[in-house]
């Protein structure tokens, strides 16, 4: 016999109320856990994917769309930009590095990106098998692509125009898998990488050697200043902090292109999503407060029913402090049970979501991650449990043995 | 065992209870007899340390109860007294065994399983060890309450109206059981009651006058 058994026995003696309180609290803390898991992982993924990209230069249109398309590969291109103009930007003294992106084709839902090898270096990607592309139409595929499509080294495929699985096929040209990239938890896992010329080839455009003309600073092996060729966008790294102010203004005002900063656009995206998250969080907090109130009421009422128990315990030698502790323990048990269920619920929902929704799996969101913020949820709920049981515990503390047992 | 002298108790803004001087020696079971309003429950609670603030002197086992601190009184109560009430007041959320072990737990004494075994056997409650309180008959519940009062080997067993709701046959059975059990555990039984049937059964009788 001890206080834990005693507190637990009281919870067991009214199973329906206990379950109701646990469920109420579990819903509240579950939603909070869900927000923590999604919010943090989304932010981590976004930060990891936008790493090393200071500015994206593309065709005029929505800057958010440009970022979503060129950095996160979840939206359609805003259009194309002229290679000659793009080269001009790449030569700008404030630009340290410019990586071209040729987008628009896909294979069974996975994007084909015509770029340079330093795009993969941006994410410190390594090969699991094979080699990086060297010839036109050679591709290195991301880990998720390889797993989901069952592609192996040496496999060939034809690309489709657009991003849908049933787009028009470019049947004349076959891509060949020469490398498979190790999984890195970035957007690279879901991409098929090749050189820019391969994309042009697939669209029946000629790609010739540079010959004697100066080679392009963006597309190695192509001649410079070719205004008949286009790319989708440029990923730009600044040379120095001065570029933060000058470069976007220069591009937006003095060219037919637009420049968008991933940092700014993702912050904007978060502030838009944030409203929804705030509403959910508010709702969850209301649930938690209501469950706190409910726990208080249950304990408060049960103190009246339990006054004989309390008096008997005191007659057996229990000090006031012991009864106080027993009630606080009961409230804390209840909230601990609810919160642990809520945390488990949140993780389970994310886990099921990641296991059943392909987009979630592709984005790399997992249910089995623990964040420090969850410890705060647990701690906060335990404090709530203590607070809710303070007044009932005080009633227990003040139990007058004589009055109760004498029945007057 | 119990010595009461010049004792009275003043209820806040109410009646003043004055009690006669008496002495109940160790091993001699006693009865505090009186009609309702005579203060027999008040006196029993004062003797048992459930109520504080009396005037005069109440000595139990040579200890002046008024000299104990609140915490000291809690401890003294847990170790030296066993209580039996008219309504048995078992803790309904606990099993029979847990109800019995609650007594040594709250008195901060070692919890001994063998004692539970012995008491349950002695009172004919074998097989009820893990039963819930709601599953017990009234008689069984009363025997559990008696076992709970005895488990700490208390020197004094205080019973408040243990028989008043019973018919003659059951009254006799219960008081004999109480006396046998307390005697076999070397304890002294004191019963507070208005039940005149007990007057002839218990060796020492203290008559309390009704206060107006």
XYZ file of C-alpha atoms in Angstrom:
620
model
C 0.000 0.000 0.000
C 1.283 3.444 -0.828
C 0.034 6.793 -2.109
C 0.533 5.777 -5.729
C -1.679 2.698 -5.351
C -4.220 4.831 -3.506
C -4.329 7.591 -6.155
C -4.474 5.011 -8.927
C -7.296 3.118 -7.201
C -9.409 6.273 -7.122
C -8.820 6.850 -10.840
C -9.811 3.253 -11.528
C -12.900 3.521 -9.363
C -14.471 6.014 -11.802
C -13.282 4.694 -15.166
C -15.643 6.699 -17.397
C -14.716 10.073 -15.945
C -11.047 9.142 -16.013
C -11.237 8.075 -19.655
C -13.161 11.224 -20.593
C -10.539 13.443 -18.974
C -7.678 11.510 -20.511
C -9.268 11.708 -23.969
C -9.975 15.422 -23.632
C -6.407 16.179 -22.636
C -4.988 13.748 -25.188
C -6.852 15.560 -27.999
C -5.480 18.920 -26.905
C -1.904 17.799 -26.429
C -2.156 15.593 -29.537
C -2.942 18.603 -31.740
C -0.088 20.554 -30.149
C 2.261 17.611 -30.760
C 1.085 17.417 -34.356
C 1.829 21.109 -34.850
C 5.254 20.722 -33.277
C 6.130 17.704 -35.414
C 4.888 19.192 -38.689
C 6.094 22.722 -38.044
C 9.598 21.734 -37.005
C 10.112 19.167 -39.734
C 8.729 21.478 -42.385
C 11.058 24.203 -41.220
C 14.021 21.819 -41.119
C 13.281 20.575 -44.628
C 12.827 24.069 -45.959
C 16.018 25.302 -44.331
C 17.954 22.280 -45.582
C 16.612 22.711 -49.119
C 17.197 26.435 -49.281
C 20.712 26.067 -47.897
C 23.325 27.751 -50.042
C 20.811 29.490 -52.284
C 20.795 33.235 -51.685
C 18.748 34.260 -54.684
C 16.776 32.661 -57.473
C 16.610 34.385 -60.839
C 13.844 33.418 -63.245
C 11.134 34.665 -65.533
C 8.856 37.383 -64.204
C 5.828 36.194 -62.279
C 5.120 35.266 -58.704
C 8.326 35.288 -56.644
C 6.848 32.639 -54.331
C 6.131 30.406 -57.323
C 9.683 30.858 -58.549
C 11.068 29.756 -55.175
C 8.622 26.865 -54.807
C 9.521 25.704 -58.294
C 13.277 26.165 -58.379
C 14.226 25.412 -54.762
C 11.546 23.048 -53.469
C 10.382 21.595 -56.781
C 6.705 21.673 -55.874
C 5.339 24.294 -58.274
C 5.455 24.936 -62.003
C 8.015 27.239 -63.617
C 7.099 30.873 -64.136
C 8.517 30.606 -67.636
C 11.994 30.481 -69.138
C 14.838 32.943 -69.330
C 17.198 33.588 -72.162
C 20.587 31.902 -71.769
C 22.459 34.975 -72.952
C 20.757 37.170 -70.377
C 21.332 34.551 -67.697
C 25.016 34.496 -68.524
C 25.117 38.241 -68.028
C 23.820 37.813 -64.464
C 26.283 34.996 -63.802
C 29.137 37.321 -64.797
C 28.019 40.049 -62.392
C 30.783 40.867 -59.910
C 28.442 40.382 -56.896
C 27.649 36.819 -57.966
C 29.914 34.169 -56.496
C 28.246 31.227 -58.148
C 25.275 30.744 -60.489
C 23.787 27.310 -61.152
C 21.424 26.917 -64.123
C 18.209 24.922 -63.798
C 16.341 23.557 -66.812
C 12.981 22.241 -65.631
C 9.716 21.142 -67.134
C 10.086 17.445 -67.837
C 9.451 14.505 -65.611
C 9.460 10.751 -65.483
C 6.487 9.084 -63.768
C 5.935 12.077 -61.532
C 9.585 12.707 -60.652
C 11.228 15.842 -61.979
C 14.103 15.841 -64.372
C 16.441 18.715 -63.622
C 18.953 19.876 -66.194
C 21.722 21.495 -64.192
C 25.400 21.301 -63.342
C 27.145 19.007 -60.932
C 27.615 21.773 -58.377
C 23.830 21.709 -57.828
C 24.351 18.343 -56.115
C 27.379 19.759 -54.286
C 25.102 22.413 -52.809
C 23.523 19.646 -50.707
C 26.831 17.780 -50.227
C 25.208 14.848 -52.025
C 27.175 11.651 -52.494
C 26.623 8.752 -54.828
C 25.452 5.426 -53.472
C 26.163 3.672 -56.759
C 27.561 4.479 -60.183
C 28.900 7.856 -61.308
C 27.694 11.367 -62.003
C 26.498 12.104 -65.553
C 29.155 12.831 -68.158
C 27.447 12.450 -71.524
C 24.201 13.994 -72.657
C 21.117 12.016 -71.551
C 22.940 10.362 -68.675
C 21.171 10.843 -65.338
C 21.855 10.445 -61.636
C 18.663 9.679 -59.733
C 17.669 10.452 -56.148
C 17.271 7.706 -53.556
C 13.466 7.981 -53.386
C 13.196 7.887 -57.178
C 15.297 4.729 -57.314
C 13.297 3.057 -54.548
C 9.820 3.987 -55.705
C 10.331 3.380 -59.401
C 12.691 0.424 -58.942
C 15.263 1.968 -61.295
C 18.740 0.429 -61.434
C 22.013 1.446 -63.034
C 21.815 1.020 -66.797
C 18.014 1.350 -66.977
C 16.662 3.574 -69.710
C 13.491 5.661 -69.846
C 11.806 8.398 -71.850
C 10.755 11.638 -70.220
C 7.311 13.191 -70.313
C 6.539 16.851 -70.793
C 5.215 18.539 -67.707
C 4.996 17.101 -64.220
C 1.948 14.881 -64.497
C 2.460 11.160 -64.907
C 0.476 11.130 -68.161
C 2.227 13.985 -69.954
C 3.227 13.837 -73.593
C 6.312 11.620 -73.993
C 9.564 12.729 -75.608
C 10.039 9.359 -77.244
C 12.969 10.105 -79.504
C 15.488 10.373 -76.703
C 16.218 7.798 -74.030
C 17.714 8.754 -70.689
C 20.108 6.298 -69.085
C 20.636 5.884 -65.342
C 24.351 6.062 -64.532
C 24.259 6.993 -60.852
C 22.090 6.725 -57.739
C 22.429 9.404 -55.072
C 22.570 8.507 -51.363
C 19.475 9.588 -49.409
C 20.115 12.960 -47.776
C 16.678 14.051 -46.561
C 16.669 16.921 -49.063
C 14.712 17.587 -52.223
C 17.508 15.868 -54.146
C 16.090 12.479 -53.082
C 13.109 13.102 -55.370
C 14.921 14.439 -58.431
C 16.434 13.057 -61.592
C 19.586 15.038 -62.347
C 21.214 15.495 -65.728
C 22.929 18.237 -67.712
C 21.139 21.146 -69.327
C 21.802 19.933 -72.850
C 19.841 16.721 -72.216
C 16.702 18.751 -71.629
C 17.311 20.655 -74.858
C 17.888 17.373 -76.687
C 14.628 15.954 -75.400
C 12.915 18.992 -76.876
C 14.613 18.333 -80.241
C 16.910 21.318 -79.949
C 20.394 21.029 -81.343
C 23.256 20.851 -78.951
C 26.601 21.335 -80.509
C 30.114 21.572 -79.169
C 31.302 25.094 -78.497
C 33.780 24.807 -81.322
C 36.170 27.718 -81.377
C 33.758 30.149 -79.769
C 34.099 30.903 -76.066
C 32.190 28.347 -73.943
C 29.207 29.401 -71.872
C 29.897 30.174 -68.220
C 26.580 28.531 -67.314
C 26.308 25.492 -69.541
C 29.723 23.891 -70.021
C 30.240 22.631 -73.536
C 27.832 25.105 -75.094
C 28.883 28.255 -76.799
C 28.507 31.509 -74.943
C 25.966 34.151 -75.816
C 23.468 31.821 -77.480
C 20.205 33.744 -77.292
C 18.262 30.912 -78.954
C 18.571 28.701 -75.875
C 16.721 29.048 -72.591
C 16.925 27.787 -69.035
C 14.241 28.003 -66.322
C 16.136 29.730 -63.567
C 19.455 30.418 -61.901
C 20.367 29.613 -58.306
C 22.672 32.388 -57.179
C 25.143 32.634 -54.288
C 26.206 36.132 -53.238
C 29.831 37.085 -53.234
C 29.450 39.493 -50.272
C 26.735 41.079 -48.077
C 26.531 44.080 -50.347
C 24.830 41.843 -52.905
C 21.829 41.373 -50.586
C 20.768 44.919 -51.275
C 22.116 45.548 -54.741
C 21.687 42.367 -56.729
C 17.903 41.820 -56.458
C 17.278 45.470 -57.285
C 19.638 45.324 -60.235
C 17.938 42.238 -61.668
C 14.382 43.361 -61.036
C 14.895 46.831 -62.478
C 17.411 46.343 -65.244
C 16.461 43.037 -66.824
C 13.400 41.220 -68.074
C 13.888 38.702 -65.249
C 12.943 38.674 -61.602
C 14.988 37.822 -58.535
C 13.475 36.192 -55.448
C 15.187 35.440 -52.137
C 14.289 32.026 -50.630
C 14.754 33.371 -47.093
C 12.213 36.131 -47.631
C 9.689 34.005 -49.535
C 9.789 31.116 -47.071
C 9.323 33.571 -44.200
C 6.292 34.911 -46.059
C 5.014 31.389 -46.608
C 5.364 30.614 -42.909
C 3.491 33.736 -41.926
C 0.608 32.687 -44.196
C 0.617 29.086 -42.890
C 1.134 30.508 -39.400
C -2.414 31.875 -39.259
C -3.822 28.381 -39.726
C -1.371 26.956 -37.207
C -2.303 29.678 -34.705
C -5.993 28.871 -35.017
C -5.267 25.174 -34.454
C -2.976 25.926 -31.555
C -5.602 28.173 -29.974
C -8.176 25.438 -30.356
C -5.806 22.919 -28.766
C -5.102 25.260 -25.848
C -8.845 25.675 -25.272
C -9.165 21.880 -25.214
C -6.351 21.623 -22.694
C -7.846 24.346 -20.491
C -11.272 22.683 -20.602
C -9.740 19.369 -19.636
C -7.914 21.117 -16.801
C -11.222 22.564 -15.612
C -12.842 19.157 -15.941
C -10.095 17.504 -13.887
C -10.520 20.199 -11.243
C -14.294 19.669 -11.085
C -13.997 15.885 -10.900
C -11.493 16.068 -8.060
C -13.449 18.815 -6.302
C -16.676 16.816 -6.395
C -15.037 13.571 -5.413
C -13.623 15.213 -2.284
C -17.209 15.510 -1.002
C -17.896 11.834 -1.694
C -14.570 10.944 -0.207
C -14.763 12.823 3.045
C -15.328 9.643 5.052
C -12.343 8.009 3.337
C -10.246 11.036 4.173
C -11.396 11.096 7.812
C -10.724 7.354 8.148
C -7.239 7.763 6.715
C -6.578 10.504 9.231
C -7.914 8.286 12.035
C -5.342 5.706 10.947
C -2.591 8.248 11.514
C -2.283 9.942 8.123
C -1.066 13.525 8.470
C -2.737 16.350 6.563
C 0.270 16.603 4.234
C -0.121 12.987 3.149
C -3.750 13.484 2.098
C -2.773 16.672 0.263
C -0.036 14.800 -1.601
C -2.382 11.923 -2.466
C -4.858 14.278 -4.179
C -2.145 16.191 -6.061
C -0.726 12.836 -7.139
C -4.121 11.828 -8.477
C -4.469 15.022 -10.530
C -0.933 14.696 -11.820
C -1.483 11.046 -12.783
C -4.539 12.039 -14.743
C -2.770 14.788 -16.680
C 0.329 12.641 -17.192
C -1.844 9.892 -18.626
C -3.630 12.358 -20.905
C -0.458 14.051 -22.067
C 1.449 10.846 -22.740
C -1.565 9.581 -24.727
C -1.648 12.906 -26.581
C 2.044 12.743 -27.444
C 1.636 9.153 -28.619
C -1.440 10.176 -30.623
C 0.428 13.042 -32.325
C 3.349 10.812 -33.251
C 1.032 8.043 -34.440
C -0.907 10.433 -36.697
C 2.287 11.754 -38.294
C 3.594 8.206 -38.656
C 0.399 6.988 -40.326
C 0.348 10.106 -42.493
C 3.925 9.509 -43.630
C 3.215 5.836 -44.248
C 0.058 6.319 -46.304
C 0.377 9.656 -48.121
C 3.113 9.492 -50.814
C 3.679 13.260 -50.799
C 4.393 13.157 -47.084
C 6.786 10.267 -47.531
C 8.495 12.131 -50.369
C 8.921 15.241 -48.235
C 10.686 13.056 -45.655
C 8.355 13.863 -42.730
C 8.675 11.229 -39.990
C 6.657 10.268 -36.912
C 9.542 8.936 -34.870
C 11.290 12.197 -34.067
C 11.306 13.798 -30.616
C 11.523 17.558 -30.185
C 12.479 19.498 -27.060
C 9.196 21.406 -27.334
C 7.349 18.153 -26.568
C 9.158 17.948 -23.241
C 7.682 21.370 -22.520
C 4.206 20.085 -23.402
C 4.703 17.227 -20.947
C 6.100 19.504 -18.246
C 3.374 22.110 -18.790
C 0.625 19.510 -18.494
C 2.066 18.145 -15.271
C 2.085 21.678 -13.873
C -1.543 22.019 -15.036
C -2.351 18.799 -13.174
C -0.803 20.139 -9.984
C -2.649 23.459 -10.312
C -6.003 21.772 -10.955
C -5.622 19.555 -7.905
C -4.457 22.268 -5.498
C -7.899 23.376 -4.331
C -9.277 19.811 -3.942
C -6.034 18.868 -2.176
C -6.551 21.780 0.189
C -10.037 20.458 0.945
C -8.489 17.086 1.772
C -5.888 18.860 3.881
C -8.590 20.628 5.877
C -10.704 17.517 6.536
C -12.043 17.752 10.084
C -12.102 14.175 11.353
C -14.455 14.789 14.232
C -17.085 16.697 12.252
C -17.125 14.120 9.459
C -17.167 11.018 11.649
C -19.597 12.399 14.238
C -21.917 13.068 11.309
C -22.745 16.686 12.107
C -5.229 2.503 30.312
C -7.586 5.469 30.092
C -7.862 8.111 32.772
C -10.265 11.041 32.379
C -10.271 13.846 34.944
C -12.087 17.227 35.160
C -12.614 17.081 31.412
C -14.946 19.284 29.401
C -15.230 20.370 25.787
C -16.574 23.676 24.509
C -18.078 23.661 21.017
C -17.544 26.932 19.162
C -20.540 29.105 20.022
C -22.479 26.148 21.343
C -22.861 23.559 24.017
C -20.327 22.826 26.669
C -19.831 19.128 27.354
C -18.764 18.178 30.849
C -17.610 14.607 31.369
C -17.425 12.546 34.574
C -14.059 11.407 35.916
C -13.391 7.729 35.268
C -10.668 5.157 34.791
C -10.622 2.117 32.527
C -7.756 -0.238 33.451
C -5.719 -2.170 30.870
C -7.475 -5.275 29.586
C -10.844 -4.298 31.102
C -13.249 -3.578 28.277
C -15.402 -0.550 28.869
C -18.555 1.108 27.598
C -19.443 4.829 27.471
C -23.216 4.832 27.774
C -25.434 7.764 27.034
C -28.389 9.036 25.046
C -27.766 11.088 21.929
C -26.552 14.534 22.902
C -24.753 13.176 25.957
C -21.395 13.718 24.252
C -20.302 10.093 24.120
C -19.016 10.451 20.556
C -17.265 13.689 21.505
C -15.626 11.921 24.441
C -14.649 8.932 22.304
C -13.108 11.264 19.731
C -11.252 13.181 22.443
C -9.860 9.918 23.857
C -8.941 8.743 20.356
C -7.184 11.966 19.450
C -9.638 12.690 16.632
C -10.662 15.924 18.327
C -8.407 18.395 20.125
C -8.883 21.333 22.424
C -10.426 19.864 25.566
C -10.031 21.275 29.041
C -8.864 19.044 31.859
C -6.794 15.915 31.529
C -7.148 12.831 29.316
C -4.403 10.256 29.768
C -3.997 7.245 27.514
C -1.282 4.748 28.435
C 0.166 7.394 30.721
C 0.423 10.025 27.967
C -1.405 13.339 28.342
C -2.998 13.797 24.915
C -2.993 17.580 25.237
C 0.813 17.531 25.408
C 1.159 16.136 21.885
C 1.669 18.299 18.782
C -0.709 17.823 15.862
C 1.830 15.663 14.042
C 2.658 13.805 17.246
C -1.035 13.148 17.800
C -1.408 11.804 14.217
C 1.388 9.331 14.901
C 0.151 8.404 18.343
C -3.337 7.817 16.955
C -2.086 5.607 14.136
C 0.009 3.410 16.433
C -2.016 3.163 19.617
C -5.650 3.268 18.545
C -7.811 1.181 16.291
C -11.194 2.608 15.314
C -14.448 0.866 14.426
C -17.422 2.954 13.306
C -21.104 2.168 12.956
C -20.819 2.531 9.202
C -17.698 0.580 8.512
C -16.158 3.247 6.303
C -13.949 0.953 4.310
C -12.241 2.653 1.371
C -14.391 1.493 -1.533
C -11.799 1.917 -4.264
C -9.381 -0.478 -2.530
C -9.451 -4.255 -2.106
C -9.821 -5.935 1.295
C -6.073 -6.478 1.536
C -5.308 -2.877 0.567
C -7.818 -1.634 3.154
C -6.019 -3.611 5.847
C -2.530 -2.538 4.739
C -3.641 1.112 4.648
C -3.553 1.102 8.470
C 0.166 0.317 8.862
C 0.936 2.494 5.822
C -0.683 5.602 7.290
C 0.743 4.831 10.741
C 4.182 4.493 9.126
C 4.585 0.928 10.398
C 5.926 -2.029 8.381
C 3.256 -3.652 6.179
C 3.279 -7.360 6.924
C 1.477 -9.744 4.625
C 1.483 -12.523 7.282
C -0.590 -10.334 9.559
C -3.144 -9.899 6.822
C -3.242 -13.676 6.378
C -3.592 -14.304 10.104
C -6.317 -11.707 10.634
C -8.356 -12.803 7.622
C -8.163 -16.414 8.829
C -9.043 -15.440 12.390
C -12.121 -13.499 11.258
C -13.263 -16.082 8.712
C -12.475 -13.944 5.691
C -10.141 -16.312 3.840
C -10.730 -15.979 0.129
C -11.855 -12.356 0.444
C -8.315 -11.040 0.336
C -8.558 -9.576 -3.162
C -12.297 -8.939 -3.045
C -13.587 -5.434 -3.642
C -15.361 -3.774 -0.743
C -18.659 -3.602 -2.673
C -18.688 -7.407 -2.975
C -18.765 -7.899 0.801
C -21.861 -8.500 2.892
C -22.488 -6.124 5.794
C -21.175 -8.689 8.284
C -18.043 -9.314 6.234
C -17.413 -5.597 5.876
C -17.693 -5.198 9.642
C -15.178 -7.987 10.191
C -12.793 -6.295 7.719
C -13.191 -3.079 9.721
C -12.363 -5.025 12.922
C -9.307 -6.573 11.246
C -8.207 -3.109 10.129
C -8.505 -1.801 13.708
C -6.424 -4.715 15.034
C -3.666 -4.945 12.419
C -1.356 -2.361 13.996
C -1.470 -4.240 17.341
C -2.986 -1.133 18.889
C -3.416 -1.152 22.664
C -6.844 0.445 22.484
C -9.769 -0.328 20.194
C -12.401 2.418 20.117
C -15.805 1.531 18.705
C -18.583 4.053 18.007
C -22.103 2.519 18.038
C -20.997 -0.829 16.570
C -24.298 -2.566 17.460
C -27.073 0.017 17.492
C -28.465 -0.948 14.098
C -28.457 -4.685 14.819
C -31.127 -7.027 16.198
C -30.498 -8.815 19.525
C -28.972 -11.932 18.008
C -26.541 -10.026 15.774
C -25.794 -7.495 18.500
C -24.693 -10.294 20.751
C -22.628 -11.895 18.010
C -20.844 -8.662 17.099
C -19.993 -7.611 20.648
C -18.698 -11.116 21.481
C -16.585 -11.083 18.303
C -15.224 -7.644 19.198
C -14.388 -8.676 22.749
C -12.783 -11.957 21.706
C -10.732 -10.360 18.972
C -9.481 -7.501 21.138
C -8.721 -9.822 24.043
C -6.776 -12.239 21.874
C -4.704 -9.297 20.587
C -4.093 -8.022 24.110
C -5.990 -4.813 23.446
C -8.567 -2.944 25.511
C -11.976 -2.278 23.929
C -13.957 0.869 24.613
C -17.417 1.191 23.104
C -19.437 4.413 22.936
C -23.135 3.631 22.570
C -26.697 4.353 23.610
C -27.366 0.615 23.323
C -28.307 -0.472 26.883
C -27.907 -4.128 25.863
C -24.132 -3.699 26.132
C -24.198 -2.441 29.716
C -24.285 -5.938 31.180
C -21.770 -7.396 28.720
C -18.788 -5.080 29.266
C -17.025 -5.028 32.659
C -16.650 -1.244 33.036
C -19.585 1.046 32.304
C -19.407 4.847 32.340
C -22.778 6.589 32.296
C -22.868 9.986 30.566
C -25.596 12.506 31.396
C -27.462 14.299 28.632
C -26.515 17.971 28.288
C -29.219 20.466 27.579
